[in-house]
Coordinates of C-alpha atoms in Angstrom, one line a residue:
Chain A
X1275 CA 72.7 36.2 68.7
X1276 CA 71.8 32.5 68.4
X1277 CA 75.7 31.6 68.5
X1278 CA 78.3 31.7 71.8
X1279 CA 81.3 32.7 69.3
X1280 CA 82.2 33.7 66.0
X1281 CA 83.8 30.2 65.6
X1282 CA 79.8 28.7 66.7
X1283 CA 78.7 30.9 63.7
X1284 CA 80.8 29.6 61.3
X1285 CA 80.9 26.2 62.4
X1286 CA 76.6 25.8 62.8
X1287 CA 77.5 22.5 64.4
X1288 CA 78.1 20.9 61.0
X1289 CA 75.8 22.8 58.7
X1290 CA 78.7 25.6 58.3
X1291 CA 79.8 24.3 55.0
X1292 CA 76.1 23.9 53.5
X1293 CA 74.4 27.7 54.7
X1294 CA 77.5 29.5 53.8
X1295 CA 78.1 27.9 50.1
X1296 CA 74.4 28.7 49.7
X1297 CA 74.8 32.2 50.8
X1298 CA 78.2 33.0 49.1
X1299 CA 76.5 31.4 45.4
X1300 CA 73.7 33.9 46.0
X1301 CA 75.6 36.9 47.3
X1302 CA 78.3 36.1 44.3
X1303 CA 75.1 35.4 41.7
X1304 CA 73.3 38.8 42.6
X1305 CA 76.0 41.2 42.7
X1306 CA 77.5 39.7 39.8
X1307 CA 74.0 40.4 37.8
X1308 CA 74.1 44.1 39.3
X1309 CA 77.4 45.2 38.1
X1310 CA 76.5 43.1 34.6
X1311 CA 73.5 45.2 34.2
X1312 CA 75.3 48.8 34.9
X1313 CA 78.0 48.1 33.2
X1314 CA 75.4 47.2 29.9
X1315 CA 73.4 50.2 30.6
X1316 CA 77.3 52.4 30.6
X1317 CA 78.4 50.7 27.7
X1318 CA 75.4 51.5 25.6
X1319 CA 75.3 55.2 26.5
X1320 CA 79.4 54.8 25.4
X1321 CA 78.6 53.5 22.3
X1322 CA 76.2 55.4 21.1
X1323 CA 77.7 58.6 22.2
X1324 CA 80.7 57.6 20.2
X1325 CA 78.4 56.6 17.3
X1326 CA 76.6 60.7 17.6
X1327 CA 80.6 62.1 17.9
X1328 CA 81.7 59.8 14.4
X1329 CA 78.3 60.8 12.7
X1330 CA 78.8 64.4 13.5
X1331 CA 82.3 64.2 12.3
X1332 CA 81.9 62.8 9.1
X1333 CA 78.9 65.2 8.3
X1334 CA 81.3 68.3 9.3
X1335 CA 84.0 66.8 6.8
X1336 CA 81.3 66.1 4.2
X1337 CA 81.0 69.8 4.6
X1338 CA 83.8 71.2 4.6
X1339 CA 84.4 69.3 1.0
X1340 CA 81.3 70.6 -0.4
X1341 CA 83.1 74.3 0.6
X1342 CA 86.3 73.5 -1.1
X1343 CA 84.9 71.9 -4.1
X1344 CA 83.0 74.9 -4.9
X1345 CA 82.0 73.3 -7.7
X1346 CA 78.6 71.9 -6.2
X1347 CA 78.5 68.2 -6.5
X1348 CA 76.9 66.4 -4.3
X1349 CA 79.6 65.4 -1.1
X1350 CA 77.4 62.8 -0.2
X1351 CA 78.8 60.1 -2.2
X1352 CA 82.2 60.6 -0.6
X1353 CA 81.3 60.5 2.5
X1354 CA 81.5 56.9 3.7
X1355 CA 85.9 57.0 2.5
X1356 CA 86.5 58.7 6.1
X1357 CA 87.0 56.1 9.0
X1358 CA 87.5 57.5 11.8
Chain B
X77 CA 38.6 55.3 30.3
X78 CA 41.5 57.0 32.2
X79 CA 42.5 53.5 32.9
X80 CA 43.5 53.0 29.6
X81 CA 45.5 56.7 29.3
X82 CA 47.7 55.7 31.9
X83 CA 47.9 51.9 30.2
X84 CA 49.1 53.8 26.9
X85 CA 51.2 56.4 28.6
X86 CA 53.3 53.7 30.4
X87 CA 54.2 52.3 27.4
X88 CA 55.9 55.5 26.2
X89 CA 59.6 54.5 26.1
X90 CA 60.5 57.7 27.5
X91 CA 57.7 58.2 30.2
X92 CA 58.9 54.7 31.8
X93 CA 62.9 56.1 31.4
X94 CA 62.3 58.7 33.1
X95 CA 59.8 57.2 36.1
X96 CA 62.3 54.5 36.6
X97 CA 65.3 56.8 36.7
X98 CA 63.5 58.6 39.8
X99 CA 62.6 55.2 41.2
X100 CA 66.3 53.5 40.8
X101 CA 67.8 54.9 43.9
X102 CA 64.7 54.4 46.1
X103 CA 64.5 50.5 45.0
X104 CA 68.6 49.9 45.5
X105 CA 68.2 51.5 48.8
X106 CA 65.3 50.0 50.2
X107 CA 65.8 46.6 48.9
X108 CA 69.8 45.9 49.9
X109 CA 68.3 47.3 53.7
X110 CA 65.1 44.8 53.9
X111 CA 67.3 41.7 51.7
X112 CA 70.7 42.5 54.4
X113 CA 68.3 43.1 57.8
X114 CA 66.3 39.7 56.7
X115 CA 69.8 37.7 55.7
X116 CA 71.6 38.8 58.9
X117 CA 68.6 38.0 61.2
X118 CA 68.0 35.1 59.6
X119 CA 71.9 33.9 59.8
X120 CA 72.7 34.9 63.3
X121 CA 69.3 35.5 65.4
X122 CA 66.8 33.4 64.7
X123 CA 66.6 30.4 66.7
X124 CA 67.6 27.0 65.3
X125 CA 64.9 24.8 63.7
X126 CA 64.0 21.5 66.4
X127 CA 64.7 18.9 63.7
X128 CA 67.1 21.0 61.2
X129 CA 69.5 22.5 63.2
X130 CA 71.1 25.3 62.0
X131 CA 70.9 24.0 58.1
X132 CA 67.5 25.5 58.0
X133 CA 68.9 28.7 57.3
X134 CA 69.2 28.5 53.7
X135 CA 65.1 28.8 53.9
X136 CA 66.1 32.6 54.2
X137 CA 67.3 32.6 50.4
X138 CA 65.9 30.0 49.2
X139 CA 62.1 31.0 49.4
X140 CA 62.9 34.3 48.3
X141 CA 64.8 33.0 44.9
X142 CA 61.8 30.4 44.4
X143 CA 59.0 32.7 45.1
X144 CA 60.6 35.5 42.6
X145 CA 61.5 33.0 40.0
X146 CA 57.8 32.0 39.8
X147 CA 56.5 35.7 39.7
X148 CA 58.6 36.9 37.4
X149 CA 57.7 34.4 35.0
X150 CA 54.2 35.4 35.6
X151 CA 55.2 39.0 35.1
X152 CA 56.6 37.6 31.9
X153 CA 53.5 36.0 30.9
X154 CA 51.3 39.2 31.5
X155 CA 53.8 41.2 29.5
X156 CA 53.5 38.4 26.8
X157 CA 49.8 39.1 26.6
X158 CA 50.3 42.6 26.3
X159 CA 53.0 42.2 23.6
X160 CA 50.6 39.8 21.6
X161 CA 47.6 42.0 22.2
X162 CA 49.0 46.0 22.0
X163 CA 52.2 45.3 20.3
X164 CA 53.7 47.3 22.8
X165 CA 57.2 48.0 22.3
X166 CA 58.0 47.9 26.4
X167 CA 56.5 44.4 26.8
X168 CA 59.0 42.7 24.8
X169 CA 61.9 44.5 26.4
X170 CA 60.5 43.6 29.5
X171 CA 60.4 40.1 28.5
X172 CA 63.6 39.9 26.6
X173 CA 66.2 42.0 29.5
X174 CA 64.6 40.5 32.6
X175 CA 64.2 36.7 31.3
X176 CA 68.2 36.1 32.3
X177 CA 67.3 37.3 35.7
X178 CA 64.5 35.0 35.9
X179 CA 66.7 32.2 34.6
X180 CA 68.9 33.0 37.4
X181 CA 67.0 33.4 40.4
X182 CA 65.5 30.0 39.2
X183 CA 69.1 28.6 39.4
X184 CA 69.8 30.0 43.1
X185 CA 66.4 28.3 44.1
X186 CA 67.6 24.6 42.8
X187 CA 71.5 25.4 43.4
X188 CA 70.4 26.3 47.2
X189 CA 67.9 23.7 47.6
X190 CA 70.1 21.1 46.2
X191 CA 72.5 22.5 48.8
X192 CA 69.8 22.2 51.7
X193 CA 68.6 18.6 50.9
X194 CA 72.1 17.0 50.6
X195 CA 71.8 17.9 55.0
X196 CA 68.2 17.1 55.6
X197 CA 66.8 14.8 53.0
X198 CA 70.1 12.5 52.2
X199 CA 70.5 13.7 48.8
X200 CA 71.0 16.5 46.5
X201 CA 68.5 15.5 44.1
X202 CA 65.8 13.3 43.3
X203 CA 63.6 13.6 40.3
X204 CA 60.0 14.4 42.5
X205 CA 57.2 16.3 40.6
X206 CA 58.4 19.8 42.6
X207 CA 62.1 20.2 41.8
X208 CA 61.8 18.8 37.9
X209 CA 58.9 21.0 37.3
X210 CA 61.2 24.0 38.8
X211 CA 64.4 22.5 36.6
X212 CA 61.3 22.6 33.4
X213 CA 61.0 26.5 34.6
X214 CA 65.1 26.7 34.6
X215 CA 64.7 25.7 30.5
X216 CA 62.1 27.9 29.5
X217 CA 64.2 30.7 30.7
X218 CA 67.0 29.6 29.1
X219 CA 64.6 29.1 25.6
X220 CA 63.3 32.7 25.9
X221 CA 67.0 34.1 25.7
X222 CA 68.0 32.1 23.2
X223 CA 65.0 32.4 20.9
X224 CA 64.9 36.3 21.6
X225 CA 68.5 36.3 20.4
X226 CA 68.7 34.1 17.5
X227 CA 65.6 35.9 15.5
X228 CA 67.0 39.2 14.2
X229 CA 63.8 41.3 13.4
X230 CA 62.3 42.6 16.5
X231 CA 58.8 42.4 15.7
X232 CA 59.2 38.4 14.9
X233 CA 61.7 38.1 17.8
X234 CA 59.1 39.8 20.3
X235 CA 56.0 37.6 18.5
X236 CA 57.6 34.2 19.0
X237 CA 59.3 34.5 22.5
X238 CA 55.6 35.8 23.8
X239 CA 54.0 32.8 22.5
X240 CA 56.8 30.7 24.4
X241 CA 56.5 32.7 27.2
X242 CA 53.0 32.0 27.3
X243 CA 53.0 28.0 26.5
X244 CA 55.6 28.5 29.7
X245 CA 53.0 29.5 31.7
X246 CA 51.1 26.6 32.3
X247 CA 54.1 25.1 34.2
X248 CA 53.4 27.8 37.2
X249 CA 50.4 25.9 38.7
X250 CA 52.1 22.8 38.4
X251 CA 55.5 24.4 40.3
X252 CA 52.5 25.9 42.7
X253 CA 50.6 22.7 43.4
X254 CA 52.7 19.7 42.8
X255 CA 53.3 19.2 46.7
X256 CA 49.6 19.1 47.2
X257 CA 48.9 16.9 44.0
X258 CA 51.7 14.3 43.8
X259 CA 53.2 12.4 46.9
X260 CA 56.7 14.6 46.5
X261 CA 60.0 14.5 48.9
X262 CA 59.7 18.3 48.4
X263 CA 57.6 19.6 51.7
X264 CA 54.4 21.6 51.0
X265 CA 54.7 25.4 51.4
X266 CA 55.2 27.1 54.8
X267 CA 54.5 30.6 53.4
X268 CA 51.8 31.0 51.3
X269 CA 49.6 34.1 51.1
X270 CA 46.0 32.5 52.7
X271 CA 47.2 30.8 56.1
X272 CA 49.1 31.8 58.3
X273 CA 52.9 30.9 58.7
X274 CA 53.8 27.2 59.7
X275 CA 56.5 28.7 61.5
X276 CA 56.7 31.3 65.0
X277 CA 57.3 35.1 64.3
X278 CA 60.8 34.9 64.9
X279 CA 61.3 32.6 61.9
X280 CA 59.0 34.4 59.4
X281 CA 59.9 38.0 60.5
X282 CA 63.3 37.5 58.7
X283 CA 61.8 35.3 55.9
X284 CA 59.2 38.3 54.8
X285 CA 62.1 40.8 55.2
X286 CA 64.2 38.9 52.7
X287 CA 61.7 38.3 50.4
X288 CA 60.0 41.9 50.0
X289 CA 64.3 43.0 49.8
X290 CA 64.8 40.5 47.2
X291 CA 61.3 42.1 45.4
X292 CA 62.3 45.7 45.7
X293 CA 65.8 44.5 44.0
X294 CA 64.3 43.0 41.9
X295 CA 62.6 46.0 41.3
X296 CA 65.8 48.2 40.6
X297 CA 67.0 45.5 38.3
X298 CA 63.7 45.8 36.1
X299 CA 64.6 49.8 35.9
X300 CA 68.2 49.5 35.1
X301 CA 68.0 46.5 32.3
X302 CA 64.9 48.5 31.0
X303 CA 66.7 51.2 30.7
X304 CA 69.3 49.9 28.8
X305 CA 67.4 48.2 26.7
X306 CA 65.3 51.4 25.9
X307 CA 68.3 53.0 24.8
X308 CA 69.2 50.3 22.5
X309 CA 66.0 50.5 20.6
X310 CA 65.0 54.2 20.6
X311 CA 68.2 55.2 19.8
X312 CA 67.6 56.9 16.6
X313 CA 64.9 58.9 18.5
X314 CA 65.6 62.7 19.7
X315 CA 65.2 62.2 23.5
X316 CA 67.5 59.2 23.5
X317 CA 70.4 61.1 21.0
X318 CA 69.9 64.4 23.7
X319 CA 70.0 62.1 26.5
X320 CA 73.3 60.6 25.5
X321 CA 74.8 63.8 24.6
X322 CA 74.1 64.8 27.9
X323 CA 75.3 61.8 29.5
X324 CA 78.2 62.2 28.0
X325 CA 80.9 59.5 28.6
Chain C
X27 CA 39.6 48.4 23.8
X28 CA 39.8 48.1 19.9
X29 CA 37.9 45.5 18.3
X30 CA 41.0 44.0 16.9
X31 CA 42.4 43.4 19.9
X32 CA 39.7 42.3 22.0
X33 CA 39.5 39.8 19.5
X34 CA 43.5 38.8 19.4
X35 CA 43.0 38.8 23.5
X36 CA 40.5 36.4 23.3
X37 CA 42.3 34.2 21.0
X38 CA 45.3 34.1 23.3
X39 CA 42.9 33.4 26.4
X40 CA 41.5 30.7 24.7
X41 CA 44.6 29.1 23.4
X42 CA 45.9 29.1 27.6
X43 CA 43.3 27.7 28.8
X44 CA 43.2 24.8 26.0
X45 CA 46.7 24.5 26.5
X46 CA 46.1 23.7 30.5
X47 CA 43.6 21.9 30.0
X48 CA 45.5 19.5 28.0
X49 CA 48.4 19.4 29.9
X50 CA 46.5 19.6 33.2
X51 CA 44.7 15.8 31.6
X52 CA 47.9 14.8 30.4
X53 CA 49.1 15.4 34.5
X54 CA 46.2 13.8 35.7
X55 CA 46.6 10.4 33.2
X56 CA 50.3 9.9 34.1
X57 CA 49.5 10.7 37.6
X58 CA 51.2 7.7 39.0
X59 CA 54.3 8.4 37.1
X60 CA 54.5 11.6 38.4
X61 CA 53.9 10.6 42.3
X62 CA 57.7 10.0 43.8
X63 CA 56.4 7.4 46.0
X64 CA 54.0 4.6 46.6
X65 CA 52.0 5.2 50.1
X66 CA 51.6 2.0 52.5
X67 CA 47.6 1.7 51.6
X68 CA 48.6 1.8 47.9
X69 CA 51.2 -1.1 48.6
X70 CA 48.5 -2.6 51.1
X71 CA 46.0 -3.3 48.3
X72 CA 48.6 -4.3 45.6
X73 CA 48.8 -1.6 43.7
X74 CA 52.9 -1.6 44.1
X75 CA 54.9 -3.8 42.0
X76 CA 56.7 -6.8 43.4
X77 CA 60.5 -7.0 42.8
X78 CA 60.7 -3.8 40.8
X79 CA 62.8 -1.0 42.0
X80 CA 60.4 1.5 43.3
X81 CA 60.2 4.1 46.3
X82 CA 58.0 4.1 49.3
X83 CA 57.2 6.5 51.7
X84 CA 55.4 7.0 54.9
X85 CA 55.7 8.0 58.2
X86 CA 58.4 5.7 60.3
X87 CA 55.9 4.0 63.3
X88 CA 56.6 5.0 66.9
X89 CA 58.1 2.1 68.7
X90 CA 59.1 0.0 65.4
X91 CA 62.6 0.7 64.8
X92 CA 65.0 -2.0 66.0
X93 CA 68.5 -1.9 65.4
X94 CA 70.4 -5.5 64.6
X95 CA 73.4 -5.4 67.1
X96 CA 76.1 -6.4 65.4
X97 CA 75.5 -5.0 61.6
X98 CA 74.2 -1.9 60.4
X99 CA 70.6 -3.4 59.5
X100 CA 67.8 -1.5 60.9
X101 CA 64.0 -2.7 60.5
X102 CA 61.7 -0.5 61.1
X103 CA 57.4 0.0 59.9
X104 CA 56.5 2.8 57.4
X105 CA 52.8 4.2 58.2
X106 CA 50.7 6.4 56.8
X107 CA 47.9 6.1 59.7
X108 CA 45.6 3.7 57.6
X109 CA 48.0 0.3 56.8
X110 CA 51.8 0.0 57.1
X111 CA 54.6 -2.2 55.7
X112 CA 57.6 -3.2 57.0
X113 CA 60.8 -2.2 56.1
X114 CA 64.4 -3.6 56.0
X115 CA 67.6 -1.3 55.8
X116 CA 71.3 -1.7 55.5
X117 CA 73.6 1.4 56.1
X118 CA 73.2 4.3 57.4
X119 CA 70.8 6.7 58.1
X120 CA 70.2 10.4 57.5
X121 CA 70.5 12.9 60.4
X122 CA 66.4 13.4 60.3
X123 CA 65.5 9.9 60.4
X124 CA 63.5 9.2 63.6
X125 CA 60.4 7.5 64.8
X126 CA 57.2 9.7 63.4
X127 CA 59.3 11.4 60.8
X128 CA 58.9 10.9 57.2
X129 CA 61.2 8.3 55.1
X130 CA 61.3 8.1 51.6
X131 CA 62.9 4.8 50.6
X132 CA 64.2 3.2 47.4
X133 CA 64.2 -0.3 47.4
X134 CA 62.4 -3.5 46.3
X135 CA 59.0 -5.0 47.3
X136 CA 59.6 -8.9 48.8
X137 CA 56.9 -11.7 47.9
X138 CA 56.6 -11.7 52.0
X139 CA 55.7 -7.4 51.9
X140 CA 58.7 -6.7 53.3
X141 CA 60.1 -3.9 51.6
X142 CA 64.1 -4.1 51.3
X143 CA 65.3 -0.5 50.9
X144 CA 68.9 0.6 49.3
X145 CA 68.3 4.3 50.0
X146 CA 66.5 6.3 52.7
X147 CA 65.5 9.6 52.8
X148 CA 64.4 11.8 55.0
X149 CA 61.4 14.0 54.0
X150 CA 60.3 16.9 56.8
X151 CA 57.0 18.7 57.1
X152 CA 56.7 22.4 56.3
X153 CA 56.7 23.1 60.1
X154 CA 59.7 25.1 61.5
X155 CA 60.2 25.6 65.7
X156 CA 62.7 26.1 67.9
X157 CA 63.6 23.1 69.5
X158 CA 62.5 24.7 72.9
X159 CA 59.0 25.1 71.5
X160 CA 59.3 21.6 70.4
X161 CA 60.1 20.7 74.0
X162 CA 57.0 22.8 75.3
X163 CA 54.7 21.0 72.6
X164 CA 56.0 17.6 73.3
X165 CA 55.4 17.9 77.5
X166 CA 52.1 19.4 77.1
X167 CA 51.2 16.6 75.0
X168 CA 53.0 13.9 77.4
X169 CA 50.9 15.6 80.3
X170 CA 47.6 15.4 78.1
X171 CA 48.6 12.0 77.2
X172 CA 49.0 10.6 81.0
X173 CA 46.2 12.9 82.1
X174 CA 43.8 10.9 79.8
X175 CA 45.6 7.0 81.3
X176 CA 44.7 8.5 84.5
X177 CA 41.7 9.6 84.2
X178 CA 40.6 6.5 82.2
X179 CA 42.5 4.4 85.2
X180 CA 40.4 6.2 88.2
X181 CA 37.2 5.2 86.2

């Protein structure tokens, strides 16, 4: 240890103020981009499992009309009326 | 031949996804031990600099952010060629998710040296051929993101913001050589990969630590924003709809 | 490698290089823009304006500073080992300024060569020590230094 205290450390005879702004912007700046860049990569498997879930919904109820019916139209058309 | 097998298979969406799921734990690991060791040594146990004092310290993040912010954009540039040339899909999201992390280590380089010179030099800034060509570098990140985001269709997006990228790249010689050219306030470089280290062991041991740290995160970031942006564009393909289903939320 | 895209790599090489190479001209013609500072040989032979704001820099002479005793004016000679000017400041100094580091100043050329600086800064080497190596170098040097007065006396 280059320093006699803990105060010494922080102080740095002067340059305190300079090296630990530059080291708190970085710290701040890099784990900042981390957790940015999982939370994208989290998001994105979210929303496109949601997206798989809605599709695979609105096919099953597409189905189940086409049952019902009975009459063999196409259930296709109606498909897009069910927000979910 | 098999040189160019291994070229083709890396550019398979899902052989990189899964390589760089493997490597993610590895590169987080190693890199916050090197980056912390090199940042603590550097802050409490190595010696003072003669003329600087103790403000010196900031060399231990600054060189780091400066040297990656250069070598990504080179990184960029070889992707950019590769984009152009191959049309290869994992270029452009190369390009496209790691240009904000270029942008911002370039930001940490000037924010810190800025920080560093107020100390030593008298001021914060002065326009000398080093730190404007490095503030020019700051602006071409900031075009890529912005061009890659305001063209819509991916093939023109990836097209234009690889022939930016590469009209970028002839500022990385000037960044690299405009101590030695120009009379600059901005010293010349005291690590540089030919001559040794204008500086005792107990100054550079830390430096290299820090710097091969901030590489290896650098690293894990590349696999994670990758990743991500894999998913966004393959998403329609089997692997990636399995993949999510398995994930699960 | 496909034909086609040998041919589009080639292109793209071709269109770098042409692209440094005008830019890398471009550099070279504006040269003088693009250097911070005027050296002492450049002012020396005239190449510096008169009575323009410009910079100078150099390294600041051993033995040249004096220090006016009642104001904060401090003259002192900027050298870069081949002609020197003098210099004329008012205010106060950075931490780093000493005699046989290097200044960079902002300030105004006189008709007498005196150049009148507003700002001083101080510009260091790429050389890091501790201050105990410094020491070390420094007495070694002092030693060689009155070795050679000696030496030179005896003879």
């Amino acid at each position: 240890m280059q320093f006699d205290s803990f105060a010494a450390f922080l102080f740095m005879e002067g340059h305190g103020p300079y090296v630990w702004t530059c080291y708190a912007v970085f710290t701040l700046a890099l784990v900042g981009l981390a957790w940015w860049s999982l939370k994208q990569r989290t998001a994105v498997i979210r929303q496109q499992y949601h997206a798989q879930l809605r599709a695979e919904r609105r096919q099953a109820s597409a189905d189940a009309h086409t049952a019902t019916d009975g009459s063999g139209t196409p259930a296709a058309s109606f498909s897009r009326i069910h927000p979910s | 031949m098999s040189m160019w097998r291994w070229f083709h298979k890396f550019g398979s969406p899902k052989w990189f996804f899964d390589i760089a799921s493997r490597l993610i734990p590895w590169l987080l690991g190693t890199g916050l031990v090197l980056l912390l060791t090199g940042l603590v040594w550097g802050l409490a146990f190595a010696p003072q600099d003669y003329l600087q004092g103790n403000s010196y310290r900031i060399i231990f993040i600054h060189v780091p952010s400066a040297f990656l912010a250069q070598s990504v954009y080179l990184m960029m540039a070889s992707a950019a060629v590769v984009t152009l040339v191959w049309k290869m899909k994992l270029a452009d999201v190369f390009v496209q998710t790691m240009a904000p992390v270029g942008a911002l280590l370039t930001f940490l380089a000037l924010f810190t040296g800025a920080v560093w010179g107020k100390p030593t030099w008298g001021t914060w800034w002065v326009w000398d051929a080093r730190l404007t060509s490095m503030l020019i570098l700051l602006f071409l990140y900031c075009g890529v993101i912005v061009l890659g985001r305001a063209i819509a269709d991916e093939k023109s997006s990836a097209r234009a913001v690889a022939v930016l990228v590469l009209v970028g790249v002839v500022n990385i010689p000037i960044i690299k050589y405009s101590v030695d050219w120009w009379n600059t306030l901005h010293q010349p470089a005291t690590f540089t990969l030919t001559k040794r280290p204008s500086m005792p062991v107990e100054m550079w041991a830390p430096l290299l630590l820090s710097v091969v740290g901030l590489y290896l995160l650098f690293g894990w970031l590349t696999c994670v924003r990758m990743q991500t942006g894999i998913l966004v564009r393959e998403h329609r393909t089997s692997w990636v709809r399995a993949l999510v289903r398995s994930q699960g939320v | 490698m496909h034909p086609v895209r040998k041919k589009r790599l080639t292109i793209i090489l071709f269109l770098v290089a042409g692209l440094g190479l005008a830019v890398g001209l471009a550099t070279y013609a504006f040269r003088q823009n693009i250097n911070l500072f005027y050296d002492p040989s450049q002012i020396a032979s005239g190449e510096a304006p008169h009575d323009v704001r410009i910079r100078a820099g150099g390294m600041v002479e051993d033995g040249s500073v004096s220090r006016d005793e009642d104001s904060l004016l401090v003259r002192f000679r900027v050298t870069d080992f081949s002609s020197s000017v003098a210099m004329e400041y008012e205010g106060i100094l950075p931490d780093l300024f000493a005699e046989g580091q290097g200044i960079v100043a902002m300030g105004r050329l006189r008709a007498d060569g005196t150049f009148v600086a507003d700002q001083v800064l101080a510009k260091h080497d790429e050389n890091y020590m501790p201050p105990e190596v410094h020491e070390a170098i420094q007495r070694a040097e002092a030693k060689k230094a009155a070795a050679a007065t000696t030496s030179s006396a005896g003879y």
